[in-house]
Amino acid sequence: TLPADVRAAAGEAMTSVQGAVDQRASADAYEKPAPEYVAAYTKPVNELLEALASVTYATNDADMTRDLGALAALASAKESAGLERAQLTTVFATNSFAPGQEARVTGLLNQRLAYLSTFVLLGGAEVRAEVDTLNASAPAKEVAALEQKALGTQKDFGVDPNAWFSTATSYIDGM
């Protein structure tokens, strides 16, 4: 049985996640500015990651600790990919990087790759095969190509931001 504070943190995180899920239709319809949705999704994801850390700390089971670490790495990879998706949607919509935005995108991309590596290391052979399949998928290849296009030049990207968003979402869903 988990300690009461750990159960409470997990419950609060799930409530927060449900609040973000409830905003999905609004986000899909672009009813608010993108930064509001980023904030609405980032907070519950961070709370969920904190709850995972609390559960990990509360257990003495090595296998469970490893599995929870893998889950936290995957969730962190997905969060980094989602934040990158939001950043590059803006970049492609405006056809330019705002000051500091290119470094932010590069950092998010590298975070995602590092978290996926941790996920593979903790998850073992089966997870490695799943990540290899993900990386060979059409959405992953297209995401990589569009990332390189964005980071290789600073003007005239010629990328439809909605197409990018859709492709990046397919990639994230594949995770």
Short mmCIF file of N, CA and C in Angstrom, two decimals:
data_model
loop_
_atom_site.label_atom_id
_atom_site.label_comp_id
_atom_site.label_asym_id
_atom_site.label_seq_id
_atom_site.Cartn_x
_atom_site.Cartn_y
_atom_site.Cartn_z
N THR A 1 0.84 -1.18 0.00
CA THR A 1 0.00 0.00 0.00
C THR A 1 0.88 1.24 0.00
N LEU A 2 0.51 2.17 -0.79
CA LEU A 2 1.27 3.42 -0.88
C LEU A 2 0.89 4.35 0.25
N PRO A 3 1.84 5.18 0.69
CA PRO A 3 1.54 6.16 1.74
C PRO A 3 0.43 7.13 1.30
N ALA A 4 -0.27 7.68 2.27
CA ALA A 4 -1.40 8.56 2.00
C ALA A 4 -1.00 9.77 1.15
N ASP A 5 0.17 10.36 1.41
CA ASP A 5 0.59 11.53 0.64
C ASP A 5 0.85 11.18 -0.83
N VAL A 6 1.35 9.98 -1.07
CA VAL A 6 1.58 9.54 -2.45
C VAL A 6 0.25 9.31 -3.15
N ARG A 7 -0.69 8.66 -2.47
CA ARG A 7 -2.02 8.44 -3.06
C ARG A 7 -2.71 9.78 -3.34
N ALA A 8 -2.55 10.73 -2.43
CA ALA A 8 -3.17 12.05 -2.62
C ALA A 8 -2.56 12.77 -3.82
N ALA A 9 -1.24 12.72 -3.95
CA ALA A 9 -0.58 13.36 -5.10
C ALA A 9 -1.02 12.73 -6.41
N ALA A 10 -1.16 11.42 -6.42
CA ALA A 10 -1.61 10.73 -7.64
C ALA A 10 -3.05 11.13 -7.96
N GLY A 11 -3.89 11.22 -6.95
CA GLY A 11 -5.28 11.62 -7.17
C GLY A 11 -5.39 13.04 -7.71
N GLU A 12 -4.59 13.94 -7.15
CA GLU A 12 -4.59 15.32 -7.63
C GLU A 12 -4.09 15.40 -9.07
N ALA A 13 -3.07 14.63 -9.38
CA ALA A 13 -2.54 14.61 -10.75
C ALA A 13 -3.60 14.11 -11.73
N MET A 14 -4.31 13.08 -11.36
CA MET A 14 -5.34 12.54 -12.26
C MET A 14 -6.48 13.54 -12.46
N THR A 15 -6.84 14.27 -11.42
CA THR A 15 -7.86 15.30 -11.55
C THR A 15 -7.39 16.39 -12.51
N SER A 16 -6.13 16.78 -12.38
CA SER A 16 -5.56 17.79 -13.25
C SER A 16 -5.50 17.30 -14.70
N VAL A 17 -5.13 16.03 -14.88
CA VAL A 17 -5.09 15.45 -16.23
C VAL A 17 -6.48 15.45 -16.84
N GLN A 18 -7.50 15.11 -16.07
CA GLN A 18 -8.86 15.12 -16.60
C GLN A 18 -9.26 16.52 -17.05
N GLY A 19 -8.82 17.54 -16.32
CA GLY A 19 -9.10 18.91 -16.73
C GLY A 19 -8.49 19.23 -18.08
N ALA A 20 -7.29 18.73 -18.31
CA ALA A 20 -6.64 18.94 -19.61
C ALA A 20 -7.37 18.18 -20.71
N VAL A 21 -7.77 16.96 -20.41
CA VAL A 21 -8.51 16.15 -21.39
C VAL A 21 -9.81 16.86 -21.77
N ASP A 22 -10.45 17.48 -20.79
CA ASP A 22 -11.71 18.19 -21.05
C ASP A 22 -11.52 19.36 -22.01
N GLN A 23 -10.30 19.88 -22.12
CA GLN A 23 -10.02 21.01 -23.02
C GLN A 23 -9.66 20.57 -24.44
N ARG A 24 -9.58 19.29 -24.69
CA ARG A 24 -9.11 18.78 -25.98
C ARG A 24 -9.92 19.31 -27.15
N ALA A 25 -11.24 19.28 -27.04
CA ALA A 25 -12.08 19.75 -28.15
C ALA A 25 -11.84 21.22 -28.44
N SER A 26 -11.67 22.00 -27.38
CA SER A 26 -11.37 23.42 -27.54
C SER A 26 -10.03 23.62 -28.23
N ALA A 27 -9.04 22.82 -27.83
CA ALA A 27 -7.72 22.93 -28.45
C ALA A 27 -7.79 22.54 -29.92
N ASP A 28 -8.51 21.48 -30.23
CA ASP A 28 -8.64 21.05 -31.62
C ASP A 28 -9.30 22.10 -32.49
N ALA A 29 -10.17 22.90 -31.88
CA ALA A 29 -10.87 23.96 -32.62
C ALA A 29 -10.12 25.29 -32.58
N TYR A 30 -8.94 25.31 -31.93
CA TYR A 30 -8.13 26.53 -31.82
C TYR A 30 -8.95 27.70 -31.25
N GLU A 31 -9.70 27.43 -30.19
CA GLU A 31 -10.57 28.45 -29.60
C GLU A 31 -9.80 29.47 -28.76
N LYS A 32 -8.59 29.14 -28.31
CA LYS A 32 -7.78 30.04 -27.49
C LYS A 32 -6.38 30.12 -28.10
N PRO A 33 -5.61 31.11 -27.69
CA PRO A 33 -4.21 31.17 -28.16
C PRO A 33 -3.42 29.93 -27.70
N ALA A 34 -2.51 29.48 -28.55
CA ALA A 34 -1.73 28.27 -28.28
C ALA A 34 -1.05 28.27 -26.91
N PRO A 35 -0.46 29.39 -26.46
CA PRO A 35 0.22 29.35 -25.15
C PRO A 35 -0.71 28.95 -24.00
N GLU A 36 -1.99 29.27 -24.10
CA GLU A 36 -2.92 28.87 -23.05
C GLU A 36 -3.07 27.35 -23.00
N TYR A 37 -3.08 26.72 -24.15
CA TYR A 37 -3.18 25.26 -24.18
C TYR A 37 -1.89 24.60 -23.71
N VAL A 38 -0.77 25.20 -24.09
CA VAL A 38 0.52 24.65 -23.63
C VAL A 38 0.54 24.63 -22.11
N ALA A 39 0.15 25.73 -21.50
CA ALA A 39 0.12 25.81 -20.04
C ALA A 39 -0.89 24.82 -19.46
N ALA A 40 -2.04 24.70 -20.11
CA ALA A 40 -3.08 23.80 -19.61
C ALA A 40 -2.66 22.35 -19.65
N TYR A 41 -1.81 21.99 -20.59
CA TYR A 41 -1.35 20.60 -20.70
C TYR A 41 -0.07 20.35 -19.91
N THR A 42 0.81 21.32 -19.86
CA THR A 42 2.09 21.13 -19.19
C THR A 42 1.93 20.93 -17.69
N LYS A 43 1.06 21.70 -17.07
CA LYS A 43 0.88 21.60 -15.62
C LYS A 43 0.43 20.19 -15.21
N PRO A 44 -0.61 19.62 -15.80
CA PRO A 44 -1.00 18.27 -15.37
C PRO A 44 0.04 17.20 -15.69
N VAL A 45 0.74 17.37 -16.80
CA VAL A 45 1.78 16.39 -17.13
C VAL A 45 2.88 16.44 -16.07
N ASN A 46 3.27 17.64 -15.68
CA ASN A 46 4.30 17.76 -14.65
C ASN A 46 3.81 17.19 -13.31
N GLU A 47 2.55 17.41 -12.99
CA GLU A 47 1.99 16.85 -11.75
C GLU A 47 1.99 15.32 -11.82
N LEU A 48 1.67 14.78 -12.97
CA LEU A 48 1.67 13.33 -13.15
C LEU A 48 3.08 12.77 -13.01
N LEU A 49 4.06 13.45 -13.57
CA LEU A 49 5.46 13.01 -13.45
C LEU A 49 5.92 13.08 -11.99
N GLU A 50 5.50 14.11 -11.27
CA GLU A 50 5.83 14.20 -9.85
C GLU A 50 5.19 13.06 -9.06
N ALA A 51 3.95 12.72 -9.41
CA ALA A 51 3.28 11.60 -8.73
C ALA A 51 4.02 10.29 -9.02
N LEU A 52 4.46 10.10 -10.27
CA LEU A 52 5.24 8.91 -10.61
C LEU A 52 6.52 8.84 -9.78
N ALA A 53 7.17 9.98 -9.63
CA ALA A 53 8.39 10.02 -8.83
C ALA A 53 8.10 9.65 -7.38
N SER A 54 6.97 10.13 -6.87
CA SER A 54 6.59 9.81 -5.49
C SER A 54 6.35 8.32 -5.31
N VAL A 55 5.68 7.72 -6.28
CA VAL A 55 5.41 6.28 -6.21
C VAL A 55 6.73 5.52 -6.29
N THR A 56 7.60 5.95 -7.17
CA THR A 56 8.91 5.30 -7.32
C THR A 56 9.68 5.36 -6.01
N TYR A 57 9.65 6.50 -5.38
CA TYR A 57 10.37 6.67 -4.12
C TYR A 57 9.76 5.82 -3.00
N ALA A 58 8.44 5.60 -3.07
CA ALA A 58 7.74 4.90 -1.99
C ALA A 58 7.85 3.38 -2.06
N THR A 59 8.38 2.85 -3.16
CA THR A 59 8.45 1.40 -3.29
C THR A 59 9.87 0.88 -3.07
N ASN A 60 9.95 -0.34 -2.58
CA ASN A 60 11.24 -1.01 -2.41
C ASN A 60 11.44 -2.08 -3.48
N ASP A 61 10.52 -2.19 -4.40
CA ASP A 61 10.55 -3.21 -5.44
C ASP A 61 11.39 -2.70 -6.62
N ALA A 62 12.53 -3.32 -6.86
CA ALA A 62 13.46 -2.87 -7.91
C ALA A 62 12.83 -2.93 -9.30
N ASP A 63 12.09 -3.99 -9.59
CA ASP A 63 11.46 -4.10 -10.91
C ASP A 63 10.42 -2.99 -11.11
N MET A 64 9.64 -2.72 -10.07
CA MET A 64 8.64 -1.66 -10.17
C MET A 64 9.33 -0.31 -10.34
N THR A 65 10.41 -0.09 -9.62
CA THR A 65 11.14 1.16 -9.74
C THR A 65 11.65 1.36 -11.16
N ARG A 66 12.21 0.31 -11.75
CA ARG A 66 12.71 0.38 -13.13
C ARG A 66 11.55 0.66 -14.09
N ASP A 67 10.45 -0.06 -13.92
CA ASP A 67 9.30 0.12 -14.82
C ASP A 67 8.71 1.52 -14.70
N LEU A 68 8.62 2.03 -13.47
CA LEU A 68 8.12 3.38 -13.27
C LEU A 68 9.08 4.42 -13.86
N GLY A 69 10.37 4.15 -13.75
CA GLY A 69 11.35 5.04 -14.38
C GLY A 69 11.20 5.06 -15.89
N ALA A 70 10.95 3.89 -16.48
CA ALA A 70 10.73 3.82 -17.92
C ALA A 70 9.47 4.58 -18.31
N LEU A 71 8.41 4.41 -17.53
CA LEU A 71 7.16 5.11 -17.79
C LEU A 71 7.36 6.62 -17.69
N ALA A 72 8.09 7.06 -16.67
CA ALA A 72 8.36 8.49 -16.52
C ALA A 72 9.18 9.03 -17.70
N ALA A 73 10.14 8.25 -18.17
CA ALA A 73 10.94 8.67 -19.32
C ALA A 73 10.07 8.79 -20.57
N LEU A 74 9.17 7.83 -20.78
CA LEU A 74 8.28 7.90 -21.93
C LEU A 74 7.36 9.11 -21.84
N ALA A 75 6.78 9.33 -20.66
CA ALA A 75 5.89 10.48 -20.48
C ALA A 75 6.66 11.79 -20.71
N SER A 76 7.89 11.84 -20.25
CA SER A 76 8.71 13.04 -20.46
C SER A 76 9.05 13.23 -21.94
N ALA A 77 9.31 12.14 -22.65
CA ALA A 77 9.57 12.23 -24.09
C ALA A 77 8.35 12.77 -24.82
N LYS A 78 7.17 12.27 -24.44
CA LYS A 78 5.94 12.74 -25.08
C LYS A 78 5.69 14.21 -24.77
N GLU A 79 5.96 14.62 -23.54
CA GLU A 79 5.78 16.03 -23.18
C GLU A 79 6.74 16.91 -23.97
N SER A 80 8.00 16.50 -24.08
CA SER A 80 8.96 17.28 -24.87
C SER A 80 8.52 17.38 -26.32
N ALA A 81 8.04 16.27 -26.86
CA ALA A 81 7.56 16.27 -28.25
C ALA A 81 6.34 17.18 -28.42
N GLY A 82 5.47 17.17 -27.43
CA GLY A 82 4.29 18.05 -27.50
C GLY A 82 4.66 19.52 -27.43
N LEU A 83 5.61 19.85 -26.58
CA LEU A 83 6.06 21.25 -26.50
C LEU A 83 6.78 21.66 -27.78
N GLU A 84 7.57 20.75 -28.33
CA GLU A 84 8.24 21.04 -29.61
C GLU A 84 7.20 21.23 -30.71
N ARG A 85 6.17 20.39 -30.70
CA ARG A 85 5.09 20.52 -31.70
C ARG A 85 4.49 21.92 -31.63
N ALA A 86 4.22 22.41 -30.42
CA ALA A 86 3.64 23.74 -30.26
C ALA A 86 4.60 24.82 -30.76
N GLN A 87 5.87 24.69 -30.40
CA GLN A 87 6.86 25.69 -30.84
C GLN A 87 6.98 25.74 -32.36
N LEU A 88 7.10 24.57 -32.98
CA LEU A 88 7.29 24.55 -34.44
C LEU A 88 6.00 24.90 -35.19
N THR A 89 4.85 24.67 -34.58
CA THR A 89 3.61 25.13 -35.21
C THR A 89 3.65 26.64 -35.36
N THR A 90 4.09 27.32 -34.33
CA THR A 90 4.21 28.78 -34.38
C THR A 90 5.28 29.20 -35.39
N VAL A 91 6.41 28.51 -35.38
CA VAL A 91 7.49 28.83 -36.32
C VAL A 91 7.00 28.69 -37.76
N PHE A 92 6.33 27.58 -38.05
CA PHE A 92 5.87 27.37 -39.42
C PHE A 92 4.74 28.33 -39.79
N ALA A 93 3.92 28.71 -38.82
CA ALA A 93 2.83 29.66 -39.10
C ALA A 93 3.37 31.05 -39.39
N THR A 94 4.43 31.45 -38.70
CA THR A 94 5.00 32.79 -38.89
C THR A 94 6.17 32.80 -39.87
N ASN A 95 6.62 31.62 -40.24
CA ASN A 95 7.75 31.44 -41.16
C ASN A 95 9.04 32.04 -40.60
N SER A 96 9.15 32.02 -39.25
CA SER A 96 10.37 32.52 -38.63
C SER A 96 10.44 32.08 -37.17
N PHE A 97 11.64 32.13 -36.63
CA PHE A 97 11.86 31.88 -35.21
C PHE A 97 11.83 33.21 -34.48
N ALA A 98 11.16 33.23 -33.34
CA ALA A 98 11.25 34.38 -32.44
C ALA A 98 12.61 34.30 -31.74
N PRO A 99 13.08 35.40 -31.16
CA PRO A 99 14.36 35.34 -30.44
C PRO A 99 14.35 34.23 -29.38
N GLY A 100 15.37 33.39 -29.43
CA GLY A 100 15.50 32.29 -28.47
C GLY A 100 14.71 31.05 -28.79
N GLN A 101 13.84 31.13 -29.76
CA GLN A 101 12.96 30.00 -30.06
C GLN A 101 13.69 28.84 -30.72
N GLU A 102 14.66 29.12 -31.55
CA GLU A 102 15.41 28.04 -32.19
C GLU A 102 16.15 27.22 -31.14
N ALA A 103 16.74 27.89 -30.16
CA ALA A 103 17.43 27.17 -29.08
C ALA A 103 16.43 26.35 -28.27
N ARG A 104 15.26 26.90 -28.05
CA ARG A 104 14.21 26.17 -27.31
C ARG A 104 13.81 24.91 -28.06
N VAL A 105 13.59 25.01 -29.36
CA VAL A 105 13.22 23.85 -30.17
C VAL A 105 14.33 22.80 -30.15
N THR A 106 15.56 23.24 -30.32
CA THR A 106 16.70 22.32 -30.28
C THR A 106 16.77 21.61 -28.93
N GLY A 107 16.57 22.36 -27.86
CA GLY A 107 16.59 21.76 -26.53
C GLY A 107 15.49 20.74 -26.34
N LEU A 108 14.29 21.05 -26.81
CA LEU A 108 13.17 20.11 -26.68
C LEU A 108 13.40 18.84 -27.50
N LEU A 109 13.95 19.01 -28.71
CA LEU A 109 14.26 17.85 -29.54
C LEU A 109 15.28 16.95 -28.83
N ASN A 110 16.33 17.55 -28.29
CA ASN A 110 17.35 16.76 -27.60
C ASN A 110 16.82 16.13 -26.32
N GLN A 111 15.95 16.82 -25.62
CA GLN A 111 15.31 16.23 -24.43
C GLN A 111 14.52 14.99 -24.83
N ARG A 112 13.73 15.12 -25.89
CA ARG A 112 12.91 13.98 -26.34
C ARG A 112 13.79 12.78 -26.65
N LEU A 113 14.87 13.01 -27.38
CA LEU A 113 15.76 11.91 -27.73
C LEU A 113 16.41 11.29 -26.50
N ALA A 114 16.80 12.12 -25.55
CA ALA A 114 17.41 11.61 -24.31
C ALA A 114 16.40 10.80 -23.50
N TYR A 115 15.18 11.30 -23.39
CA TYR A 115 14.16 10.56 -22.65
C TYR A 115 13.82 9.24 -23.34
N LEU A 116 13.76 9.24 -24.67
CA LEU A 116 13.50 7.98 -25.38
C LEU A 116 14.64 6.99 -25.17
N SER A 117 15.87 7.48 -25.13
CA SER A 117 17.01 6.59 -24.84
C SER A 117 16.89 5.98 -23.45
N THR A 118 16.50 6.79 -22.49
CA THR A 118 16.32 6.28 -21.13
C THR A 118 15.19 5.26 -21.09
N PHE A 119 14.12 5.54 -21.80
CA PHE A 119 13.00 4.60 -21.88
C PHE A 119 13.47 3.25 -22.42
N VAL A 120 14.26 3.28 -23.47
CA VAL A 120 14.78 2.04 -24.07
C VAL A 120 15.70 1.32 -23.09
N LEU A 121 16.59 2.05 -22.45
CA LEU A 121 17.53 1.43 -21.51
C LEU A 121 16.80 0.77 -20.35
N LEU A 122 15.78 1.41 -19.84
CA LEU A 122 15.04 0.85 -18.71
C LEU A 122 14.02 -0.20 -19.14
N GLY A 123 13.54 -0.08 -20.38
CA GLY A 123 12.47 -0.97 -20.83
C GLY A 123 12.93 -2.29 -21.43
N GLY A 124 14.17 -2.38 -21.86
CA GLY A 124 14.69 -3.63 -22.38
C GLY A 124 14.42 -3.87 -23.85
N ALA A 125 14.62 -5.11 -24.25
CA ALA A 125 14.59 -5.51 -25.67
C ALA A 125 13.24 -5.25 -26.33
N GLU A 126 12.16 -5.56 -25.63
CA GLU A 126 10.83 -5.36 -26.22
C GLU A 126 10.57 -3.88 -26.49
N VAL A 127 10.94 -3.04 -25.54
CA VAL A 127 10.76 -1.60 -25.72
C VAL A 127 11.67 -1.09 -26.84
N ARG A 128 12.91 -1.60 -26.90
CA ARG A 128 13.82 -1.20 -27.98
C ARG A 128 13.20 -1.50 -29.35
N ALA A 129 12.58 -2.67 -29.49
CA ALA A 129 11.94 -3.03 -30.75
C ALA A 129 10.78 -2.08 -31.06
N GLU A 130 10.01 -1.72 -30.05
CA GLU A 130 8.88 -0.81 -30.26
C GLU A 130 9.36 0.58 -30.67
N VAL A 131 10.43 1.06 -30.04
CA VAL A 131 10.97 2.37 -30.40
C VAL A 131 11.59 2.33 -31.79
N ASP A 132 12.25 1.23 -32.14
CA ASP A 132 12.78 1.09 -33.50
C ASP A 132 11.65 1.15 -34.53
N THR A 133 10.54 0.49 -34.23
CA THR A 133 9.37 0.52 -35.12
C THR A 133 8.82 1.94 -35.21
N LEU A 134 8.73 2.62 -34.07
CA LEU A 134 8.27 4.02 -34.07
C LEU A 134 9.17 4.88 -34.94
N ASN A 135 10.48 4.74 -34.76
CA ASN A 135 11.43 5.57 -35.51
C ASN A 135 11.42 5.28 -37.01
N ALA A 136 10.98 4.09 -37.39
CA ALA A 136 10.89 3.73 -38.81
C ALA A 136 9.54 4.13 -39.42
N SER A 137 8.63 4.64 -38.61
CA SER A 137 7.29 4.97 -39.09
C SER A 137 7.31 6.24 -39.95
N ALA A 138 6.31 6.35 -40.80
CA ALA A 138 6.19 7.53 -41.67
C ALA A 138 6.10 8.82 -40.86
N PRO A 139 5.28 8.88 -39.78
CA PRO A 139 5.25 10.13 -39.02
C PRO A 139 6.60 10.50 -38.42
N ALA A 140 7.34 9.53 -37.90
CA ALA A 140 8.66 9.82 -37.30
C ALA A 140 9.62 10.35 -38.35
N LYS A 141 9.62 9.75 -39.52
CA LYS A 141 10.51 10.21 -40.60
C LYS A 141 10.15 11.62 -41.06
N GLU A 142 8.83 11.89 -41.15
CA GLU A 142 8.39 13.21 -41.57
C GLU A 142 8.71 14.25 -40.50
N VAL A 143 8.51 13.91 -39.23
CA VAL A 143 8.86 14.83 -38.14
C VAL A 143 10.35 15.16 -38.22
N ALA A 144 11.19 14.16 -38.38
CA ALA A 144 12.63 14.38 -38.46
C ALA A 144 12.99 15.28 -39.64
N ALA A 145 12.36 15.05 -40.78
CA ALA A 145 12.64 15.87 -41.97
C ALA A 145 12.22 17.33 -41.75
N LEU A 146 11.06 17.54 -41.13
CA LEU A 146 10.59 18.90 -40.89
C LEU A 146 11.41 19.60 -39.80
N GLU A 147 11.86 18.84 -38.81
CA GLU A 147 12.76 19.42 -37.80
C GLU A 147 14.04 19.89 -38.47
N GLN A 148 14.60 19.08 -39.34
CA GLN A 148 15.83 19.46 -40.02
C GLN A 148 15.61 20.66 -40.92
N LYS A 149 14.44 20.71 -41.55
CA LYS A 149 14.14 21.86 -42.40
C LYS A 149 14.07 23.14 -41.55
N ALA A 150 13.42 23.04 -40.40
CA ALA A 150 13.30 24.22 -39.52
C ALA A 150 14.65 24.63 -38.97
N LEU A 151 15.45 23.67 -38.57
CA LEU A 151 16.72 24.00 -37.92
C LEU A 151 17.84 24.25 -38.92
N GLY A 152 17.59 23.96 -40.18
CA GLY A 152 18.61 24.16 -41.20
C GLY A 152 18.57 25.51 -41.86
N THR A 153 17.48 26.21 -41.70
CA THR A 153 17.33 27.54 -42.30
C THR A 153 16.42 28.37 -41.41
N GLN A 154 16.45 29.67 -41.57
CA GLN A 154 15.62 30.51 -40.71
C GLN A 154 14.57 31.29 -41.47
N LYS A 155 14.37 30.96 -42.74
CA LYS A 155 13.30 31.65 -43.47
C LYS A 155 12.80 30.77 -44.60
N ASP A 156 11.62 31.11 -45.05
CA ASP A 156 11.00 30.40 -46.16
C ASP A 156 10.94 28.89 -45.94
N PHE A 157 10.34 28.49 -44.82
CA PHE A 157 10.22 27.06 -44.51
C PHE A 157 9.29 26.36 -45.49
N GLY A 158 8.22 27.04 -45.88
CA GLY A 158 7.26 26.44 -46.79
C GLY A 158 6.55 25.24 -46.21
N VAL A 159 6.30 25.26 -44.91
CA VAL A 159 5.65 24.14 -44.23
C VAL A 159 4.29 24.59 -43.72
N ASP A 160 3.25 23.85 -44.07
CA ASP A 160 1.91 24.11 -43.57
C ASP A 160 1.88 23.77 -42.08
N PRO A 161 1.63 24.75 -41.21
CA PRO A 161 1.65 24.48 -39.77
C PRO A 161 0.62 23.43 -39.35
N ASN A 162 -0.50 23.37 -40.04
CA ASN A 162 -1.51 22.36 -39.70
C ASN A 162 -1.04 20.96 -40.07
N ALA A 163 -0.34 20.85 -41.19
CA ALA A 163 0.21 19.55 -41.59
C ALA A 163 1.28 19.12 -40.59
N TRP A 164 2.13 20.06 -40.18
CA TRP A 164 3.14 19.75 -39.16
C TRP A 164 2.47 19.26 -37.88
N PHE A 165 1.47 20.00 -37.43
CA PHE A 165 0.79 19.66 -36.17
C PHE A 165 0.20 18.26 -36.26
N SER A 166 -0.44 17.97 -37.37
CA SER A 166 -1.05 16.65 -37.56
C SER A 166 -0.01 15.54 -37.58
N THR A 167 1.07 15.76 -38.30
CA THR A 167 2.14 14.76 -38.38
C THR A 167 2.80 14.55 -37.02
N ALA A 168 3.08 15.65 -36.33
CA ALA A 168 3.71 15.54 -35.01
C ALA A 168 2.77 14.84 -34.03
N THR A 169 1.48 15.10 -34.15
CA THR A 169 0.50 14.44 -33.28
C THR A 169 0.48 12.94 -33.55
N SER A 170 0.54 12.55 -34.81
CA SER A 170 0.59 11.12 -35.15
C SER A 170 1.84 10.46 -34.55
N TYR A 171 2.96 11.17 -34.61
CA TYR A 171 4.20 10.66 -34.03
C TYR A 171 4.05 10.50 -32.51
N ILE A 172 3.54 11.53 -31.87
CA ILE A 172 3.36 11.47 -30.41
C ILE A 172 2.40 10.35 -30.03
N ASP A 173 1.32 10.22 -30.77
CA ASP A 173 0.36 9.14 -30.50
C ASP A 173 1.02 7.77 -30.65
N GLY A 174 1.98 7.67 -31.57
CA GLY A 174 2.69 6.42 -31.77
C GLY A 174 3.58 6.04 -30.60
N MET A 175 3.95 7.05 -29.82
CA MET A 175 4.76 6.77 -28.64
C MET A 175 3.93 5.98 -27.64
#
